[in-house]
mmCIF file of C-alpha atoms in Angstrom:
data_model
loop_
_atom_site.group_PDB
_atom_site.id
_atom_site.type_symbol
_atom_site.label_atom_id
_atom_site.label_comp_id
_atom_site.label_asym_id
_atom_site.label_seq_id
_atom_site.Cartn_x
_atom_site.Cartn_y
_atom_site.Cartn_z
ATOM 1 C CA UNK A 1 156.359 100.751 55.545
ATOM 2 C CA UNK A 2 153.963 100.067 58.428
ATOM 3 C CA UNK A 3 156.853 100.167 60.886
ATOM 4 C CA UNK A 4 157.958 103.534 59.477
ATOM 5 C CA UNK A 5 154.448 104.989 59.850
ATOM 6 C CA UNK A 6 154.249 103.651 63.418
ATOM 7 C CA UNK A 7 157.582 105.253 64.315
ATOM 8 C CA UNK A 8 156.521 108.607 62.804
ATOM 9 C CA UNK A 9 153.189 108.513 64.701
ATOM 10 C CA UNK A 10 154.910 107.790 68.018
ATOM 11 C CA UNK A 11 157.393 110.591 67.330
ATOM 12 C CA UNK A 12 154.667 113.196 66.752
ATOM 13 C CA UNK A 13 152.684 112.089 69.819
ATOM 14 C CA UNK A 14 155.785 112.341 72.001
ATOM 15 C CA UNK A 15 156.665 115.751 70.577
ATOM 16 C CA UNK A 16 153.154 117.046 71.275
ATOM 17 C CA UNK A 17 153.262 115.817 74.896
ATOM 18 C CA UNK A 18 156.616 117.478 75.522
ATOM 19 C CA UNK A 19 155.333 120.720 73.985
ATOM 20 C CA UNK A 20 152.308 120.758 76.285
ATOM 21 C CA UNK A 21 154.499 120.137 79.325
ATOM 22 C CA UNK A 22 156.734 122.984 78.242
ATOM 23 C CA UNK A 23 153.755 125.323 77.921
ATOM 24 C CA UNK A 24 152.606 124.419 81.435
ATOM 25 C CA UNK A 25 156.087 125.073 82.806
ATOM 26 C CA UNK A 26 156.184 128.425 81.021
ATOM 27 C CA UNK A 27 153.031 129.668 82.793
ATOM 28 C CA UNK A 28 153.698 132.586 85.054
ATOM 29 C CA UNK A 29 152.699 132.532 88.709
ATOM 30 C CA UNK A 30 149.949 135.055 88.002
ATOM 31 C CA UNK A 31 148.531 132.840 85.236
ATOM 32 C CA UNK A 32 148.544 129.832 87.545
ATOM 33 C CA UNK A 33 146.792 131.828 90.277
ATOM 34 C CA UNK A 34 144.236 133.063 87.750
ATOM 35 C CA UNK A 35 143.538 129.500 86.580
ATOM 36 C CA UNK A 36 143.160 128.405 90.182
ATOM 37 C CA UNK A 37 140.823 131.311 90.896
ATOM 38 C CA UNK A 38 138.629 130.435 87.917
ATOM 39 C CA UNK A 39 138.282 126.893 89.270
ATOM 40 C CA UNK A 40 137.792 127.943 92.906
ATOM 41 C CA UNK A 41 134.559 128.317 94.827
ATOM 42 C CA UNK A 42 133.801 132.041 94.975
ATOM 43 C CA UNK A 43 130.189 132.310 96.184
ATOM 44 C CA UNK A 44 128.918 131.983 99.744
ATOM 45 C CA UNK A 45 125.430 131.863 101.239
ATOM 46 C CA UNK A 46 124.805 131.581 104.967
ATOM 47 C CA UNK A 47 122.295 132.242 107.742
ATOM 48 C CA UNK A 48 122.685 133.662 111.246
ATOM 49 C CA UNK A 49 121.592 130.690 113.360
ATOM 50 C CA UNK A 50 121.589 132.613 116.665
ATOM 51 C CA UNK A 51 119.025 135.165 115.457
ATOM 52 C CA UNK A 52 116.920 132.420 113.887
ATOM 53 C CA UNK A 53 116.894 130.210 117.002
ATOM 54 C CA UNK A 54 116.152 133.163 119.287
ATOM 55 C CA UNK A 55 113.267 134.194 117.031
ATOM 56 C CA UNK A 56 114.662 137.693 116.529
ATOM 57 C CA UNK A 57 114.817 137.657 112.748
ATOM 58 C CA UNK A 58 115.853 135.954 109.532
ATOM 59 C CA UNK A 59 119.383 137.087 108.621
ATOM 60 C CA UNK A 60 120.663 135.682 105.305
ATOM 61 C CA UNK A 61 124.081 136.657 103.924
ATOM 62 C CA UNK A 62 125.807 136.519 100.544
ATOM 63 C CA UNK A 63 129.532 137.000 99.999
ATOM 64 C CA UNK A 64 131.660 136.972 96.851
ATOM 65 C CA UNK A 65 135.323 136.018 97.172
ATOM 66 C CA UNK A 66 137.436 138.617 95.377
ATOM 67 C CA UNK A 67 140.770 136.947 96.028
ATOM 68 C CA UNK A 68 143.066 135.369 98.556
ATOM 69 C CA UNK A 69 142.677 138.174 101.066
ATOM 70 C CA UNK A 70 139.364 139.904 100.349
ATOM 71 C CA UNK A 71 135.651 139.598 99.745
ATOM 72 C CA UNK A 72 132.499 141.702 99.431
ATOM 73 C CA UNK A 73 129.034 140.833 100.602
ATOM 74 C CA UNK A 74 125.685 141.925 101.933
ATOM 75 C CA UNK A 75 123.611 141.027 105.004
ATOM 76 C CA UNK A 76 119.842 141.243 105.290
ATOM 77 C CA UNK A 77 117.838 141.314 108.494
ATOM 78 C CA UNK A 78 114.106 140.666 108.421
ATOM 79 C CA UNK A 79 112.573 141.143 111.855
ATOM 80 C CA UNK A 80 109.976 138.576 112.898
ATOM 81 C CA UNK A 81 109.598 139.405 116.592
ATOM 82 C CA UNK A 82 106.347 140.818 117.959
ATOM 83 C CA UNK A 83 107.818 143.670 119.963
ATOM 84 C CA UNK A 84 104.924 144.474 122.325
ATOM 85 C CA UNK A 85 106.978 147.165 124.071
ATOM 86 C CA UNK A 86 109.738 144.727 125.036
ATOM 87 C CA UNK A 87 112.324 147.021 123.468
ATOM 88 C CA UNK A 88 112.641 150.792 123.295
ATOM 89 C CA UNK A 89 112.926 150.406 119.561
ATOM 90 C CA UNK A 90 112.809 147.299 117.381
ATOM 91 C CA UNK A 91 114.697 146.822 114.118
ATOM 92 C CA UNK A 92 112.315 145.517 111.477
ATOM 93 C CA UNK A 93 114.608 145.474 108.432
ATOM 94 C CA UNK A 94 118.196 146.225 107.516
ATOM 95 C CA UNK A 95 120.583 145.857 104.608
ATOM 96 C CA UNK A 96 124.318 145.931 105.274
ATOM 97 C CA UNK A 97 126.863 145.833 102.433
ATOM 98 C CA UNK A 98 130.443 145.229 103.569
ATOM 99 C CA UNK A 99 134.037 144.769 102.432
ATOM 100 C CA UNK A 100 136.325 142.299 104.213
ATOM 101 C CA UNK A 101 140.074 141.951 104.380
ATOM 102 C CA UNK A 102 141.334 138.518 105.458
ATOM 103 C CA UNK A 103 144.633 137.980 107.246
ATOM 104 C CA UNK A 104 146.971 135.007 107.623
ATOM 105 C CA UNK A 105 145.337 133.156 104.715
ATOM 106 C CA UNK A 106 147.911 130.699 103.360
ATOM 107 C CA UNK A 107 145.837 129.487 100.419
ATOM 108 C CA UNK A 108 145.348 131.284 97.114
ATOM 109 C CA UNK A 109 141.840 132.747 97.174
ATOM 110 C CA UNK A 110 141.270 131.216 100.603
ATOM 111 C CA UNK A 111 139.288 134.159 102.049
ATOM 112 C CA UNK A 112 139.048 132.562 105.472
ATOM 113 C CA UNK A 113 140.502 132.891 108.946
ATOM 114 C CA UNK A 114 140.708 136.177 110.845
ATOM 115 C CA UNK A 115 139.231 139.225 109.101
ATOM 116 C CA UNK A 116 138.439 142.886 109.535
ATOM 117 C CA UNK A 117 135.606 144.607 107.725
ATOM 118 C CA UNK A 118 134.047 147.952 106.992
ATOM 119 C CA UNK A 119 130.293 148.225 106.531
ATOM 120 C CA UNK A 120 127.418 150.599 105.847
ATOM 121 C CA UNK A 121 124.096 149.736 107.434
ATOM 122 C CA UNK A 122 120.685 151.101 106.456
ATOM 123 C CA UNK A 123 117.887 149.974 108.733
ATOM 124 C CA UNK A 124 114.287 150.682 109.651
ATOM 125 C CA UNK A 125 112.818 150.315 113.116
ATOM 126 C CA UNK A 126 109.650 150.887 115.091
ATOM 127 C CA UNK A 127 109.241 153.005 118.204
ATOM 128 C CA UNK A 128 106.191 152.802 120.434
ATOM 129 C CA UNK A 129 105.071 155.415 122.925
ATOM 130 C CA UNK A 130 101.976 156.441 124.871
ATOM 131 C CA UNK A 131 99.987 159.633 124.283
ATOM 132 C CA UNK A 132 97.647 160.902 127.002
ATOM 133 C CA UNK A 133 94.334 162.484 126.024
ATOM 134 C CA UNK A 134 90.836 163.078 127.416
ATOM 135 C CA UNK A 135 89.878 159.477 126.662
ATOM 136 C CA UNK A 136 92.702 158.055 128.771
ATOM 137 C CA UNK A 137 95.391 157.861 126.117
ATOM 138 C CA UNK A 138 96.562 155.538 123.393
ATOM 139 C CA UNK A 139 99.659 153.679 122.234
ATOM 140 C CA UNK A 140 101.311 154.930 119.058
ATOM 141 C CA UNK A 141 103.849 153.057 116.930
ATOM 142 C CA UNK A 142 105.889 154.880 114.301
ATOM 143 C CA UNK A 143 108.462 153.646 111.791
ATOM 144 C CA UNK A 144 111.811 155.319 111.168
ATOM 145 C CA UNK A 145 114.814 154.862 108.903
ATOM 146 C CA UNK A 146 118.423 155.250 110.008
ATOM 147 C CA UNK A 147 121.893 154.658 108.563
ATOM 148 C CA UNK A 148 125.250 153.902 110.127
ATOM 149 C CA UNK A 149 128.874 153.276 109.170
ATOM 150 C CA UNK A 150 131.179 151.025 111.140
ATOM 151 C CA UNK A 151 133.826 148.327 111.413
ATOM 152 C CA UNK A 152 133.916 144.737 112.607
ATOM 153 C CA UNK A 153 136.137 141.712 113.161
ATOM 154 C CA UNK A 154 135.587 137.974 113.064
ATOM 155 C CA UNK A 155 136.804 134.539 112.103
ATOM 156 C CA UNK A 156 135.667 132.231 109.326
ATOM 157 C CA UNK A 157 136.227 128.487 109.007
ATOM 158 C CA UNK A 158 135.733 126.840 105.593
ATOM 159 C CA UNK A 159 136.046 123.085 105.036
ATOM 160 C CA UNK A 160 137.314 121.513 101.813
ATOM 161 C CA UNK A 161 133.737 120.554 100.960
ATOM 162 C CA UNK A 162 132.595 124.182 101.263
ATOM 163 C CA UNK A 163 130.797 124.116 104.621
ATOM 164 C CA UNK A 164 131.517 127.313 106.571
ATOM 165 C CA UNK A 165 131.086 128.843 110.018
ATOM 166 C CA UNK A 166 131.473 132.605 110.386
ATOM 167 C CA UNK A 167 131.590 134.259 113.819
ATOM 168 C CA UNK A 168 131.852 138.043 113.887
ATOM 169 C CA UNK A 169 130.753 141.260 115.520
ATOM 170 C CA UNK A 170 131.034 144.966 114.826
ATOM 171 C CA UNK A 171 129.966 148.404 115.891
ATOM 172 C CA UNK A 172 128.860 151.426 113.884
ATOM 173 C CA UNK A 173 127.935 155.042 114.460
ATOM 174 C CA UNK A 174 124.447 156.210 113.530
ATOM 175 C CA UNK A 175 124.071 159.290 111.351
ATOM 176 C CA UNK A 176 121.151 160.598 113.415
ATOM 177 C CA UNK A 177 118.647 160.762 110.557
ATOM 178 C CA UNK A 178 115.790 159.436 112.691
ATOM 179 C CA UNK A 179 116.474 161.852 115.564
ATOM 180 C CA UNK A 180 115.592 164.777 113.317
ATOM 181 C CA UNK A 181 112.043 163.457 112.831
ATOM 182 C CA UNK A 182 110.847 162.994 116.376
ATOM 183 C CA UNK A 183 111.831 163.992 119.874
ATOM 184 C CA UNK A 184 109.909 161.272 121.702
ATOM 185 C CA UNK A 185 112.986 159.065 121.912
ATOM 186 C CA UNK A 186 116.765 159.266 121.806
ATOM 187 C CA UNK A 187 118.230 156.756 119.373
ATOM 188 C CA UNK A 188 121.587 155.404 120.619
ATOM 189 C CA UNK A 189 124.579 156.884 118.849
ATOM 190 C CA UNK A 190 125.932 153.420 118.038
ATOM 191 C CA UNK A 191 124.473 150.296 116.467
ATOM 192 C CA UNK A 192 125.685 146.736 116.795
ATOM 193 C CA UNK A 193 126.271 144.011 114.267
ATOM 194 C CA UNK A 194 127.141 140.362 114.757
ATOM 195 C CA UNK A 195 126.135 136.751 114.674
ATOM 196 C CA UNK A 196 127.102 133.144 114.095
ATOM 197 C CA UNK A 197 126.538 132.168 110.475
ATOM 198 C CA UNK A 198 126.400 128.648 109.092
ATOM 199 C CA UNK A 199 126.478 128.255 105.336
ATOM 200 C CA UNK A 200 128.098 126.972 102.181
ATOM 201 C CA UNK A 201 130.757 128.103 99.718
ATOM 202 C CA UNK A 202 130.256 126.989 96.128
#
């Protein structure tokens, strides 16, 4: 009797194992990719080390991996430089949401390698100028807000542990919002974007 129960138990265990293997084999490619995506690292945080070392600003970035070939993110720029008339105008803050399309990525949900991006940038800056008067004159600093739309390219390396390096640059066209407020300066028609980011994917 004990031998019969042992044989029946082994039979059911074996049947259950074969059934599970069959279910795994029956998974479609899309289901397997979805399972892999759910287990993958999809969040990235990084910092532009060039801007930080040069003392120009603190530029953190967040990106969310949408899939194998795409991601969305946002850059912040917080200016920390004391301008003191070193620049015609000095960017004090900006926020730049972007969408990226990755190319040549051989891994499911890799989101690394060469990429192209489109972005919208909203930024504020200060402009200083001198006003002459009967007392000799005075320096005036005013703040303005501008927006731009543009494109960029770059390359991202991501290690298996999640450490990443992102090198990119782009160019955008200003809308000219600030030019309508004051005629003491001519804001360039284009604005730049770029940096070398070190960070982590998790």
